[in-house]
Amino acid sequence: NCFGFDRSAALIYFAAPQPLAKTFAGKNVAALVFIYLEVFILAGVTSLFGVNPGAAQLLETLLVIGVCSLYMLALGNISSVQYPRGLNPERVSQGGASSRFQALIMLLYPLSLLPVLLAYVARYAFASDIAFYLVLGFAGLVGGALYWIAMESAVSTAIKHRERIIHDLSNADGPIASD
């Protein structure tokens, strides 16, 4: 939910001259920075415990995470404008999504990871790392195209439904007071 903690402050996205696509892309880049930071922290922790799989395994992990992130960010951009919900940082564990949306995410989450699973199946079936990287590369290309299409759709939906989005996000307490 790219609007989650912004709540009523999301009004600036629609009032400022900055294109909404750049705002979404910036939020996605910030999310990727934290995703990759988590990977490096986990790699460091596992190294401290003597589990050092090597540079090739770390590179593979970074590639797989990158491809998975394309699909998840595309899904996140679409879902953020379709089901905008404000989140309260003091009550993060309660979530902000409706049960219908949570059920949809539970259905789509495994489907979004299917292209990467196919790369691992290709590695197993052909007993070849080349097959894995070819399928992963193709999954990355498809993921990039899906991300681009989802970004265009999310931006057009956000512009079309900006009043509803602002209203839904302004219902909760937020950094900007609203009437």
Tab-separated table of C-alpha atoms in Angstrom:
chain	number	residue	atom	x	y	z
A	1	ASN	CA	0.000	0.000	0.000
A	2	CYS	CA	2.000	2.965	-1.245
A	3	PHE	CA	-0.396	5.420	0.424
A	4	GLY	CA	-0.528	3.611	3.777
A	5	PHE	CA	1.383	5.833	6.163
A	6	ASP	CA	0.822	9.007	4.140
A	7	ARG	CA	-2.896	8.939	4.859
A	8	SER	CA	-4.320	12.428	4.353
A	9	ALA	CA	-0.885	13.750	3.328
A	10	ALA	CA	-1.412	11.880	0.038
A	11	LEU	CA	-3.360	14.961	-1.024
A	12	ILE	CA	-0.036	16.514	-2.072
A	13	TYR	CA	0.419	13.828	-4.755
A	14	PHE	CA	-2.618	15.151	-6.560
A	15	ALA	CA	-2.076	18.849	-5.839
A	16	ALA	CA	1.654	19.143	-6.633
A	17	PRO	CA	2.873	19.514	-10.199
A	18	GLN	CA	5.081	16.425	-9.866
A	19	PRO	CA	3.774	13.640	-12.143
A	20	LEU	CA	2.090	10.861	-10.212
A	21	ALA	CA	4.110	8.221	-12.084
A	22	LYS	CA	7.337	9.682	-10.699
A	23	THR	CA	5.870	9.650	-7.203
A	24	PHE	CA	4.920	5.976	-7.508
A	25	ALA	CA	8.307	5.135	-9.044
A	26	GLY	CA	10.077	6.962	-6.220
A	27	LYS	CA	8.104	5.048	-3.622
A	28	ASN	CA	8.911	1.806	-5.448
A	29	VAL	CA	12.636	2.623	-5.540
A	30	ALA	CA	12.521	3.360	-1.804
A	31	ALA	CA	10.831	-0.010	-1.227
A	32	LEU	CA	13.530	-1.747	-3.305
A	33	VAL	CA	16.267	-0.073	-1.278
A	34	PHE	CA	14.786	-1.523	1.899
A	35	ILE	CA	14.232	-4.938	0.312
A	36	TYR	CA	17.862	-5.155	-0.796
A	37	LEU	CA	19.029	-3.781	2.557
A	38	GLU	CA	17.204	-6.659	4.238
A	39	VAL	CA	18.936	-9.136	1.913
A	40	PHE	CA	22.362	-7.723	2.773
A	41	ILE	CA	21.568	-7.738	6.494
A	42	LEU	CA	20.493	-11.381	6.279
A	43	ALA	CA	23.630	-12.227	4.307
A	44	GLY	CA	25.722	-10.544	6.987
A	45	VAL	CA	23.934	-12.348	9.808
A	46	THR	CA	24.311	-15.732	8.127
A	47	SER	CA	28.012	-15.028	7.569
A	48	LEU	CA	28.391	-14.289	11.281
A	49	PHE	CA	27.020	-17.752	12.017
A	50	GLY	CA	29.472	-19.385	9.634
A	51	VAL	CA	27.021	-20.008	6.830
A	52	ASN	CA	28.665	-18.445	3.818
A	53	PRO	CA	27.064	-19.701	0.603
A	54	GLY	CA	29.329	-17.582	-1.594
A	55	ALA	CA	29.102	-14.710	-4.027
A	56	ALA	CA	27.276	-16.736	-6.702
A	57	GLN	CA	24.457	-17.591	-4.297
A	58	LEU	CA	24.216	-13.958	-3.162
A	59	LEU	CA	24.048	-12.785	-6.785
A	60	GLU	CA	21.337	-15.338	-7.543
A	61	THR	CA	19.383	-14.178	-4.491
A	62	LEU	CA	19.644	-10.545	-5.581
A	63	LEU	CA	18.421	-11.412	-9.092
A	64	VAL	CA	15.523	-13.512	-7.806
A	65	ILE	CA	14.513	-10.799	-5.329
A	66	GLY	CA	14.669	-8.227	-8.130
A	67	VAL	CA	12.400	-10.239	-10.405
A	68	CYS	CA	9.961	-11.032	-7.580
A	69	SER	CA	9.928	-7.349	-6.654
A	70	LEU	CA	8.857	-6.345	-10.164
A	71	TYR	CA	5.739	-8.471	-9.860
A	72	MET	CA	5.020	-7.471	-6.263
A	73	LEU	CA	5.502	-3.747	-6.916
A	74	ALA	CA	3.214	-3.950	-9.943
A	75	LEU	CA	0.580	-5.639	-7.791
A	76	GLY	CA	1.163	-3.091	-5.024
A	77	ASN	CA	0.742	-0.102	-7.320
A	78	ILE	CA	-2.558	-1.405	-8.662
A	79	SER	CA	-3.882	-2.404	-5.247
A	80	SER	CA	-2.899	0.937	-3.697
A	81	VAL	CA	-5.166	2.893	-6.003
A	82	GLN	CA	-7.966	0.316	-6.070
A	83	TYR	CA	-8.087	-0.182	-2.278
A	84	PRO	CA	-6.460	2.855	-0.635
A	85	ARG	CA	-6.324	2.445	3.120
A	86	GLY	CA	-4.540	4.630	5.606
A	87	LEU	CA	-2.316	2.916	8.137
A	88	ASN	CA	-1.554	4.138	11.610
A	89	PRO	CA	2.135	3.684	12.499
A	90	GLU	CA	1.197	3.052	16.126
A	91	ARG	CA	-1.035	0.127	15.090
A	92	VAL	CA	0.795	-1.477	12.163
A	93	SER	CA	-0.117	-5.009	13.208
A	94	GLN	CA	-3.822	-4.276	12.753
A	95	GLY	CA	-3.370	-3.578	9.054
A	96	GLY	CA	-5.550	-1.331	6.987
A	97	ALA	CA	-6.954	-3.550	4.301
A	98	SER	CA	-10.425	-4.966	4.066
A	99	SER	CA	-10.934	-8.708	4.322
A	100	ARG	CA	-11.931	-8.840	0.636
A	101	PHE	CA	-8.662	-7.203	-0.359
A	102	GLN	CA	-6.636	-9.466	1.937
A	103	ALA	CA	-8.245	-12.511	0.329
A	104	LEU	CA	-7.387	-11.168	-3.118
A	105	ILE	CA	-3.771	-10.610	-2.102
A	106	MET	CA	-3.544	-14.131	-0.657
A	107	LEU	CA	-4.675	-15.449	-4.037
A	108	LEU	CA	-2.437	-13.223	-6.169
A	109	TYR	CA	0.727	-13.455	-4.068
A	110	PRO	CA	1.599	-17.048	-5.053
A	111	LEU	CA	0.659	-16.338	-8.672
A	112	SER	CA	3.041	-13.376	-8.754
A	113	LEU	CA	5.911	-15.631	-7.667
A	114	LEU	CA	5.105	-18.330	-10.240
A	115	PRO	CA	7.554	-17.025	-12.906
A	116	VAL	CA	10.468	-17.375	-10.478
A	117	LEU	CA	9.255	-20.818	-9.453
A	118	LEU	CA	9.337	-21.779	-13.135
A	119	ALA	CA	12.997	-20.755	-13.271
A	120	TYR	CA	13.782	-23.142	-10.416
A	121	VAL	CA	11.749	-25.869	-12.117
A	122	ALA	CA	13.766	-25.273	-15.301
A	123	ARG	CA	17.008	-25.634	-13.309
A	124	TYR	CA	15.791	-28.905	-11.857
A	125	ALA	CA	14.298	-30.295	-15.087
A	126	PHE	CA	17.305	-29.496	-17.275
A	127	ALA	CA	19.923	-29.788	-14.516
A	128	SER	CA	21.367	-26.547	-15.811
A	129	ASP	CA	22.059	-23.139	-14.351
A	130	ILE	CA	21.855	-21.709	-17.862
A	131	ALA	CA	18.218	-22.836	-18.125
A	132	PHE	CA	17.557	-21.204	-14.740
A	133	TYR	CA	19.056	-17.871	-15.773
A	134	LEU	CA	17.338	-17.912	-19.182
A	135	VAL	CA	13.916	-18.496	-17.638
A	136	LEU	CA	14.666	-15.981	-14.862
A	137	GLY	CA	15.728	-13.429	-17.489
A	138	PHE	CA	12.522	-14.011	-19.429
A	139	ALA	CA	10.536	-13.701	-16.197
A	140	GLY	CA	12.353	-10.410	-15.570
A	141	LEU	CA	11.417	-9.099	-19.022
A	142	VAL	CA	7.786	-10.088	-18.535
A	143	GLY	CA	7.883	-8.591	-15.037
A	144	GLY	CA	9.285	-5.334	-16.397
A	145	ALA	CA	6.535	-5.140	-19.004
A	146	LEU	CA	3.910	-5.987	-16.371
A	147	TYR	CA	5.345	-3.327	-14.042
A	148	TRP	CA	5.204	-0.710	-16.795
A	149	ILE	CA	1.606	-1.611	-17.700
A	150	ALA	CA	0.595	-1.684	-14.023
A	151	MET	CA	2.224	1.715	-13.465
A	152	GLU	CA	0.286	3.237	-16.364
A	153	SER	CA	-2.931	1.674	-15.098
A	154	ALA	CA	-2.335	2.758	-11.499
A	155	VAL	CA	-1.600	6.347	-12.516
A	156	SER	CA	-4.669	6.611	-14.738
A	157	THR	CA	-6.864	5.024	-12.060
A	158	ALA	CA	-5.445	7.334	-9.384
A	159	ILE	CA	-6.117	10.394	-11.508
A	160	LYS	CA	-9.620	9.211	-12.372
A	161	HIS	CA	-10.521	8.338	-8.764
A	162	ARG	CA	-8.463	10.938	-6.897
A	163	GLU	CA	-11.426	12.257	-4.886
A	164	ARG	CA	-12.305	8.775	-3.606
A	165	ILE	CA	-8.657	8.028	-2.807
A	166	ILE	CA	-8.210	11.286	-0.902
A	167	HIS	CA	-11.494	10.703	0.943
A	168	ASP	CA	-10.567	7.126	1.898
A	169	LEU	CA	-7.131	8.173	3.103
A	170	SER	CA	-8.427	11.184	4.995
A	171	ASN	CA	-10.862	9.180	7.115
A	172	ALA	CA	-8.121	8.262	9.571
A	173	ASP	CA	-5.921	10.505	11.655
A	174	GLY	CA	-2.999	11.686	9.629
A	175	PRO	CA	-0.211	14.204	9.325
A	176	ILE	CA	-2.589	16.685	7.633
A	177	ALA	CA	-5.877	17.604	9.260
A	178	SER	CA	-8.951	17.318	7.069
A	179	ASP	CA	-12.587	18.238	7.490
